[in-house]
Structure formats: C-alpha cells, structure tokens
Amino acid sequence: MLKAYSRMSIENKGRVLLKLSGEALAGDKKTGFDAKTVLRVAREVKKLKDLGVEIGVVIGGGNFWRGRTGEELTRSKADQIGMMATIMNCIYVSEIFRSVGMKTAILTPFECGSFTKLFSKDRANKYFEKGMVVFFAGGTGHPYFSTDTGVVLRAIEVEAEVILLAKSIDGVYDSDPKLNPNAKLGYDDGVYYYTPDSWYDEAFHNSFRQAYNLSTSGSKSGLNYYASAGYLKDAGIINNSDYQRYTARLNADYQAKNWLKFVASMSYSHSI
Ligand code: UDP
C-alpha cells in the first residue's frame, strides 16, 4: 500500500522521501528479507532516480523487531533493538540499490562505527547533490518513536516536497484492522492511496510541461509600454501534482516633462 503526501509544484524535479515498512521488505514471508521483493522495489526506485528526482529512504524494522513487542525488556532497550533493526534493513536495501546501478549513502542519528555516517542536514544535502540515494537509518535516534515520525522529521529537515509511504495498511482506522474485521477508515486525511503491484506506475507518470507567452511593446508620444501574459501547465511527475499558472505583467513609463517621468509596473500571478 502506498500513500503519497504531495505538495509538489514541479518547478524542478523535486526531492522525495520514501518510507518502507520493515514488512514491505519481507514479501509473503513477513519476517527477514525477501530478495525478489527488494529487487523489485530497487528497480522501480531506479526509474524514479533516472527521471532526476532526489530520493531519500527511511525503512522501519518490523520485519525483525518492534519495541512494543519486547515486553520482557524496558521500552527504551527494546526500542534500541528496533532502531538497530532499521539500520540492518538500510544496509541490505542500500546494497540491492547499488546492485541495480544507484549510488547510496546511509546516515544515522547516532555513531555506528564505520557502518554509517552521522546524520546532519548539510551532509544529507551534499549526498543528494552528488546524486546518491540517501538512507536515513536508526529512526529519530530516540525510543518511544517510530520510523513514521522519523520520516516526517527528516522530510522537514531536508525540505522534501513529497513523502511516499509503502505500508501494509491503507490509512488511519478507528481500530486495528488486523484484529477487527469491521474496522473503518477513520477519516479522509487528504492523502492519495494506491494499492499497486507496481506502485511506481500508479504514483508516477512521465511529466510534460506546456508554456505559452504573449507579449507586446510600443512607444508613442513619450509613453513606453510593455505588456505580457503567460500560461504554464506542468503535469508533474507524481499523479495529482499537476499545476497551472497564469501570469500577466504591465510596465509603462511616460515622460511628461524633461524633469518629470511617471513609471508604473504591475504584475499578476495565479496558480491552481
Ligand atoms: N524505533 C525507535 N525510535 C525511532 C524509530 C524506531 O525506537 O525513532 C524503534 C521502535 O522500537 C520501533 C522499531 O524501531 O518499533 C521499528 O520501527 P517501526 O515500528 O517504525 O517499523 P515499521 O513498523 O515501519 O516496520
């Protein structure tokens, strides 16, 4: 299941954070890794990368361990194991991404020897600029949180336009849908839902952009003017991120006397 949170106006190709739950790596096995599933994700992410999109990845740990299931431990210790599970997942997925031709880097919010690099916004931006897929492993670095919080936090920090969530559920229910077959989707949270085999094809399309501009200018009896009107339509590469903009501009000046000149400038822009 993939949810896309989009506020993307694709003036450029944009930066996307992809959140994969641990279970999304396990395929039907539900635990550990399913190599075929991860390879399929890698190939689809590669298509997105080839469009020029900058991609960050956050991965959960539920295919190995979730803090709340380790009741025999204190929560903070159980959550530390969960955070380590997210790092194992990132190392695995990062290697599969490399095997299909992507460059990757793994950042963690705490020191992890030479396995990963310490997260900072500057370091993440440097890697994005080098064309790498940046993995944000280890969640927030704090117990009592989940990687869903982690992905939102990192998205804000690195100024991503879109968060894509690949999860085993399709939204916020009024009770646990795995335990209660009558559970109802809680509310319309303004999120786009996809249930694809190939989430890439559902969520993305090749973008096109149309831009038209009309302008006129002239000069008469001391009056100089320039007027222009423009229309831009950008389909966006993420479905439902299409974008239209109307613009108009008027510049005029009038030389009333040798020593007196009136200048006017107006512009208008409206986006839908
Ligand atoms: N975790 C944590 N702090 C964080 C992120 C994760 O303590 O900021 C721990 C927590 O124990 C959690 C586990 O890591 O249960 C795995 O993350 P999550 O439950 O988000 O994995 P998912 O359900 O997405 O596979």
Short mmCIF file of C-alpha atoms and ligand atoms in Angstrom, two decimals:
data_model
loop_
_atom_site.label_atom_id
_atom_site.label_comp_id
_atom_site.label_asym_id
_atom_site.label_seq_id
_atom_site.Cartn_x
_atom_site.Cartn_y
_atom_site.Cartn_z
CA MET A 1 0.00 0.00 0.00
CA LEU A 2 1.41 3.34 -0.94
CA LYS A 3 0.27 6.73 0.26
CA ALA A 4 1.61 9.87 -1.34
CA TYR A 5 1.68 13.10 0.60
CA SER A 6 2.23 15.64 -2.12
CA ARG A 7 2.69 19.36 -2.10
CA MET A 8 4.85 19.26 -5.14
CA SER A 9 4.78 22.02 -7.70
CA ILE A 10 7.34 20.64 -10.04
CA GLU A 11 9.31 23.71 -10.96
CA ASN A 12 12.25 21.34 -10.67
CA LYS A 13 12.32 17.57 -10.33
CA GLY A 14 11.93 17.70 -6.56
CA ARG A 15 13.05 15.67 -3.60
CA VAL A 16 11.06 12.67 -2.41
CA LEU A 17 11.32 10.67 0.81
CA LEU A 18 10.22 7.07 0.53
CA LYS A 19 9.19 5.23 3.70
CA LEU A 20 9.20 1.44 3.52
CA SER A 21 7.90 -0.51 6.49
CA GLY A 22 10.07 -3.45 7.53
CA GLU A 23 7.29 -5.80 6.44
CA ALA A 24 7.42 -4.33 2.92
CA LEU A 25 10.88 -5.96 2.58
CA ALA A 26 9.77 -9.38 3.73
CA GLY A 27 7.23 -10.18 1.00
CA ASP A 28 4.97 -13.07 1.94
CA LYS A 29 7.47 -14.34 4.50
CA LYS A 30 6.56 -11.44 6.85
CA THR A 31 10.00 -11.58 8.52
CA GLY A 32 13.55 -11.01 7.33
CA PHE A 33 14.22 -10.13 3.69
CA ASP A 34 12.64 -11.33 0.50
CA ALA A 35 15.32 -10.73 -2.11
CA LYS A 36 12.87 -10.61 -5.04
CA THR A 37 10.63 -8.05 -3.35
CA VAL A 38 13.55 -5.78 -2.51
CA LEU A 39 14.96 -6.10 -6.02
CA ARG A 40 11.57 -5.09 -7.48
CA VAL A 41 11.48 -2.01 -5.22
CA ALA A 42 15.07 -1.20 -6.25
CA ARG A 43 14.21 -1.32 -9.97
CA GLU A 44 11.20 0.94 -9.50
CA VAL A 45 13.15 3.43 -7.43
CA LYS A 46 15.80 3.41 -10.15
CA LYS A 47 13.18 4.51 -12.71
CA LEU A 48 12.34 7.43 -10.48
CA LYS A 49 16.01 8.24 -9.95
CA ASP A 50 16.57 8.24 -13.72
CA LEU A 51 13.94 10.99 -14.03
CA GLY A 52 16.27 13.16 -11.97
CA VAL A 53 14.32 13.00 -8.70
CA GLU A 54 16.34 13.17 -5.47
CA ILE A 55 15.41 10.25 -3.25
CA GLY A 56 15.76 9.68 0.48
CA VAL A 57 14.71 6.41 2.07
CA VAL A 58 13.51 5.62 5.60
CA ILE A 59 12.95 1.96 6.48
CA GLY A 60 11.15 0.52 9.51
CA GLY A 61 12.27 -2.53 11.45
CA GLY A 62 9.05 -4.52 11.83
CA ASN A 63 10.38 -7.46 9.78
CA PHE A 64 12.78 -8.08 12.69
CA TRP A 65 11.64 -6.32 15.83
CA ARG A 66 9.30 -3.67 17.12
CA GLY A 67 9.95 -2.15 20.54
CA ARG A 68 6.41 -2.65 21.80
CA THR A 69 6.59 -6.41 21.19
CA GLY A 70 9.60 -6.88 23.50
CA GLU A 71 7.54 -6.76 26.68
CA GLU A 72 10.18 -8.57 28.72
CA LEU A 73 12.54 -5.60 28.30
CA THR A 74 12.29 -1.99 29.35
CA ARG A 75 10.84 0.03 26.48
CA SER A 76 13.95 2.10 25.88
CA LYS A 77 16.13 -1.04 25.49
CA ALA A 78 13.50 -2.72 23.30
CA ASP A 79 13.38 0.38 21.11
CA GLN A 80 17.17 0.41 20.79
CA ILE A 81 16.93 -3.07 19.24
CA GLY A 82 14.21 -1.73 16.92
CA MET A 83 16.46 1.12 15.82
CA MET A 84 19.28 -1.34 15.14
CA ALA A 85 16.84 -3.38 13.02
CA THR A 86 16.18 -0.30 10.85
CA ILE A 87 19.95 0.01 10.28
CA MET A 88 20.26 -3.64 9.23
CA ASN A 89 17.42 -3.05 6.78
CA CYS A 90 19.05 0.04 5.33
CA ILE A 91 22.38 -1.77 4.84
CA TYR A 92 20.59 -4.58 2.99
CA VAL A 93 18.41 -2.37 0.80
CA SER A 94 21.28 0.03 0.10
CA GLU A 95 23.36 -2.87 -1.28
CA ILE A 96 20.49 -4.04 -3.50
CA PHE A 97 20.04 -0.46 -4.76
CA ARG A 98 23.75 -0.40 -5.62
CA SER A 99 23.43 -3.68 -7.50
CA VAL A 100 20.96 -2.02 -9.92
CA GLY A 101 23.22 0.97 -10.51
CA MET A 102 22.35 3.56 -7.86
CA LYS A 103 24.84 5.31 -5.60
CA THR A 104 23.86 5.27 -1.93
CA ALA A 105 24.81 6.61 1.49
CA ILE A 106 23.49 5.65 4.94
CA LEU A 107 23.10 8.25 7.68
CA THR A 108 22.22 7.55 11.31
CA PRO A 109 21.35 9.93 14.16
CA PHE A 110 23.98 8.25 16.39
CA GLU A 111 27.54 6.98 15.77
CA CYS A 112 27.58 3.49 14.33
CA GLY A 113 31.26 2.93 13.73
CA SER A 114 32.26 2.84 10.08
CA PHE A 115 28.98 1.19 9.03
CA THR A 116 27.18 4.51 8.57
CA LYS A 117 27.83 8.26 8.72
CA LEU A 118 26.38 10.57 11.36
CA PHE A 119 23.31 12.48 10.11
CA SER A 120 23.43 16.19 9.55
CA LYS A 121 21.32 18.24 7.18
CA ASP A 122 24.45 19.51 5.41
CA ARG A 123 25.82 16.03 4.92
CA ALA A 124 22.46 14.78 3.58
CA ASN A 125 22.27 17.69 1.13
CA LYS A 126 25.83 17.01 -0.01
CA TYR A 127 24.92 13.41 -0.81
CA PHE A 128 21.70 14.42 -2.57
CA GLU A 129 23.68 16.84 -4.71
CA LYS A 130 26.08 14.02 -5.64
CA GLY A 131 23.10 12.07 -7.00
CA MET A 132 23.07 9.50 -4.19
CA VAL A 133 20.02 7.83 -2.70
CA VAL A 134 20.27 8.80 0.97
CA PHE A 135 19.13 6.28 3.60
CA PHE A 136 18.05 7.72 6.94
CA ALA A 137 18.54 4.75 9.27
CA GLY A 138 18.04 4.49 13.03
CA GLY A 139 14.77 6.45 13.10
CA THR A 140 14.86 9.59 15.23
CA GLY A 141 17.55 8.08 17.46
CA HIS A 142 15.14 8.17 20.41
CA PRO A 143 12.96 5.47 21.98
CA TYR A 144 9.15 5.79 22.07
CA PHE A 145 9.08 6.95 18.43
CA SER A 146 8.52 5.08 15.19
CA THR A 147 10.07 5.47 11.79
CA ASP A 148 6.83 7.15 10.62
CA THR A 149 7.81 10.03 12.90
CA GLY A 150 11.38 9.73 11.66
CA VAL A 151 10.42 10.14 8.01
CA VAL A 152 8.36 13.27 8.69
CA LEU A 153 11.16 14.76 10.75
CA ARG A 154 13.76 14.09 8.06
CA ALA A 155 11.40 15.32 5.31
CA ILE A 156 11.08 18.65 7.10
CA GLU A 157 14.82 18.88 7.76
CA VAL A 158 15.91 18.14 4.21
CA GLU A 159 12.96 20.08 2.72
CA ALA A 160 11.48 17.19 0.76
CA GLU A 161 8.36 18.00 -1.26
CA VAL A 162 6.78 14.57 -1.03
CA ILE A 163 6.63 11.63 1.37
CA LEU A 164 5.66 8.26 -0.09
CA LEU A 165 4.61 5.62 2.42
CA ALA A 166 4.65 1.94 1.48
CA LYS A 167 2.79 0.16 4.30
CA SER A 168 0.72 -2.91 4.95
CA ILE A 169 -2.35 -0.79 5.82
CA ASP A 170 -4.11 1.84 3.75
CA GLY A 171 -4.86 4.63 6.22
CA VAL A 172 -5.90 5.59 9.76
CA TYR A 173 -8.57 3.20 11.14
CA ASP A 174 -10.86 3.63 14.16
CA SER A 175 -9.46 0.31 15.50
CA ASP A 176 -6.78 -2.19 14.47
CA PRO A 177 -7.93 -3.62 11.11
CA LYS A 178 -5.84 -6.77 11.71
CA LEU A 179 -7.79 -7.54 14.89
CA ASN A 180 -11.20 -6.09 13.97
CA PRO A 181 -12.60 -7.05 10.55
CA ASN A 182 -15.22 -4.26 10.87
CA ALA A 183 -12.64 -1.53 11.47
CA LYS A 184 -13.46 1.58 9.47
CA LEU A 185 -11.09 4.06 7.89
CA GLY A 186 -11.12 6.89 10.41
CA TYR A 187 -11.25 9.98 8.27
CA ASP A 188 -10.26 11.43 4.95
CA ASP A 189 -6.75 12.65 5.70
CA GLY A 190 -6.21 14.22 2.29
CA VAL A 191 -3.74 11.54 1.30
CA TYR A 192 -3.71 9.67 -2.00
CA TYR A 193 -3.86 5.89 -1.64
CA TYR A 194 -2.55 3.33 -4.08
CA THR A 195 -2.76 -0.46 -3.91
CA PRO A 196 -0.39 -1.32 -6.68
CA ASP A 197 1.76 -4.24 -7.57
CA SER A 198 3.85 -1.69 -9.29
CA TRP A 199 3.47 1.40 -7.11
CA TYR A 200 5.72 3.29 -9.47
CA ASP A 201 3.24 3.08 -12.35
CA GLU A 202 0.36 4.07 -10.08
CA ALA A 203 2.07 7.02 -8.49
CA PHE A 204 4.17 8.43 -11.26
CA HIS A 205 3.95 9.32 -14.90
CA ASN A 206 6.30 10.98 -17.33
CA SER A 207 5.90 14.67 -16.88
CA PHE A 208 5.22 17.19 -19.61
CA ARG A 209 5.14 20.95 -19.45
CA GLN A 210 3.43 23.47 -21.72
CA ALA A 211 4.34 27.13 -21.56
CA TYR A 212 2.86 29.94 -23.63
CA ASN A 213 3.81 33.57 -23.56
CA LEU A 214 2.37 36.56 -25.45
CA SER A 215 3.90 39.99 -25.27
CA THR A 216 3.62 43.38 -26.89
CA SER A 217 5.51 46.60 -26.51
CA GLY A 218 5.39 50.06 -28.05
CA SER A 219 6.21 53.67 -27.75
CA LYS A 220 4.10 56.77 -28.54
CA SER A 221 4.31 60.45 -27.55
CA GLY A 222 6.60 59.81 -24.60
CA LEU A 223 4.66 56.72 -23.45
CA ASN A 224 6.59 53.43 -23.49
CA TYR A 225 4.83 50.23 -22.59
CA TYR A 226 5.44 46.51 -22.37
CA ALA A 227 2.66 44.01 -21.66
CA SER A 228 2.86 40.24 -21.45
CA ALA A 229 0.61 37.33 -20.50
CA GLY A 230 1.72 33.77 -19.81
CA TYR A 231 0.20 30.37 -19.19
CA LEU A 232 2.09 27.39 -17.80
CA LYS A 233 0.78 23.86 -17.40
CA ASP A 234 3.01 21.34 -15.63
CA ALA A 235 1.72 17.77 -15.35
CA GLY A 236 4.15 16.93 -12.53
CA ILE A 237 5.76 13.54 -12.26
CA ILE A 238 3.64 12.48 -9.30
CA ASN A 239 -0.02 11.86 -10.05
CA ASN A 240 -2.31 14.63 -8.75
CA SER A 241 0.56 17.09 -8.63
CA ASP A 242 -0.43 18.89 -11.83
CA TYR A 243 -0.10 22.58 -11.72
CA GLN A 244 -1.24 25.57 -13.80
CA ARG A 245 -0.13 29.18 -13.58
CA TYR A 246 -1.45 32.33 -15.23
CA THR A 247 0.74 35.42 -15.24
CA ALA A 248 0.37 38.95 -16.54
CA ARG A 249 2.74 41.90 -16.45
CA LEU A 250 2.47 45.52 -17.48
CA ASN A 251 5.34 48.01 -17.45
CA ALA A 252 4.85 51.58 -18.62
CA ASP A 253 6.62 54.88 -18.34
CA TYR A 254 5.61 58.33 -19.51
CA GLN A 255 7.98 61.25 -19.93
CA ALA A 256 5.66 64.16 -19.01
CA LYS A 257 8.43 66.81 -18.88
CA ASN A 258 12.18 66.75 -19.26
CA TRP A 259 12.38 66.61 -15.48
CA LEU A 260 9.23 64.51 -14.78
CA LYS A 261 8.80 60.83 -15.61
CA PHE A 262 5.96 58.52 -14.45
CA VAL A 263 6.78 54.84 -14.13
CA ALA A 264 4.21 52.07 -13.50
CA SER A 265 4.73 48.36 -13.08
CA MET A 266 2.07 45.75 -12.37
CA SER A 267 2.26 42.00 -12.25
CA TYR A 268 -0.24 39.25 -11.53
CA SER A 269 0.22 35.56 -10.91
CA HIS A 270 -2.39 32.93 -10.13
CA SER A 271 -1.70 29.24 -9.62
CA ILE A 272 -4.21 26.36 -9.48
N1 UDP B 1 12.25 3.00 16.81
C1 UDP B 1 12.54 3.89 17.82
N2 UDP B 1 12.66 5.21 17.54
C2 UDP B 1 12.51 5.71 16.29
C3 UDP B 1 12.22 4.81 15.24
C4 UDP B 1 12.09 3.46 15.53
O1 UDP B 1 12.68 3.48 18.97
O2 UDP B 1 12.66 6.92 16.10
C5 UDP B 1 12.19 1.56 17.09
C6 UDP B 1 10.86 1.14 17.71
O3 UDP B 1 11.12 0.11 18.63
C7 UDP B 1 10.10 0.60 16.52
C8 UDP B 1 11.21 -0.08 15.74
O4 UDP B 1 12.32 0.80 15.89
O5 UDP B 1 9.09 -0.33 16.90
C9 UDP B 1 10.93 -0.29 14.29
O6 UDP B 1 10.38 0.88 13.67
P1 UDP B 1 8.88 0.91 13.13
O7 UDP B 1 7.95 0.33 14.17
O8 UDP B 1 8.59 2.28 12.69
O9 UDP B 1 9.00 -0.09 11.92
P2 UDP B 1 7.89 -0.49 10.83
O10 UDP B 1 6.63 -0.82 11.58
O11 UDP B 1 7.69 0.69 9.91
O12 UDP B 1 8.48 -1.67 10.10
#
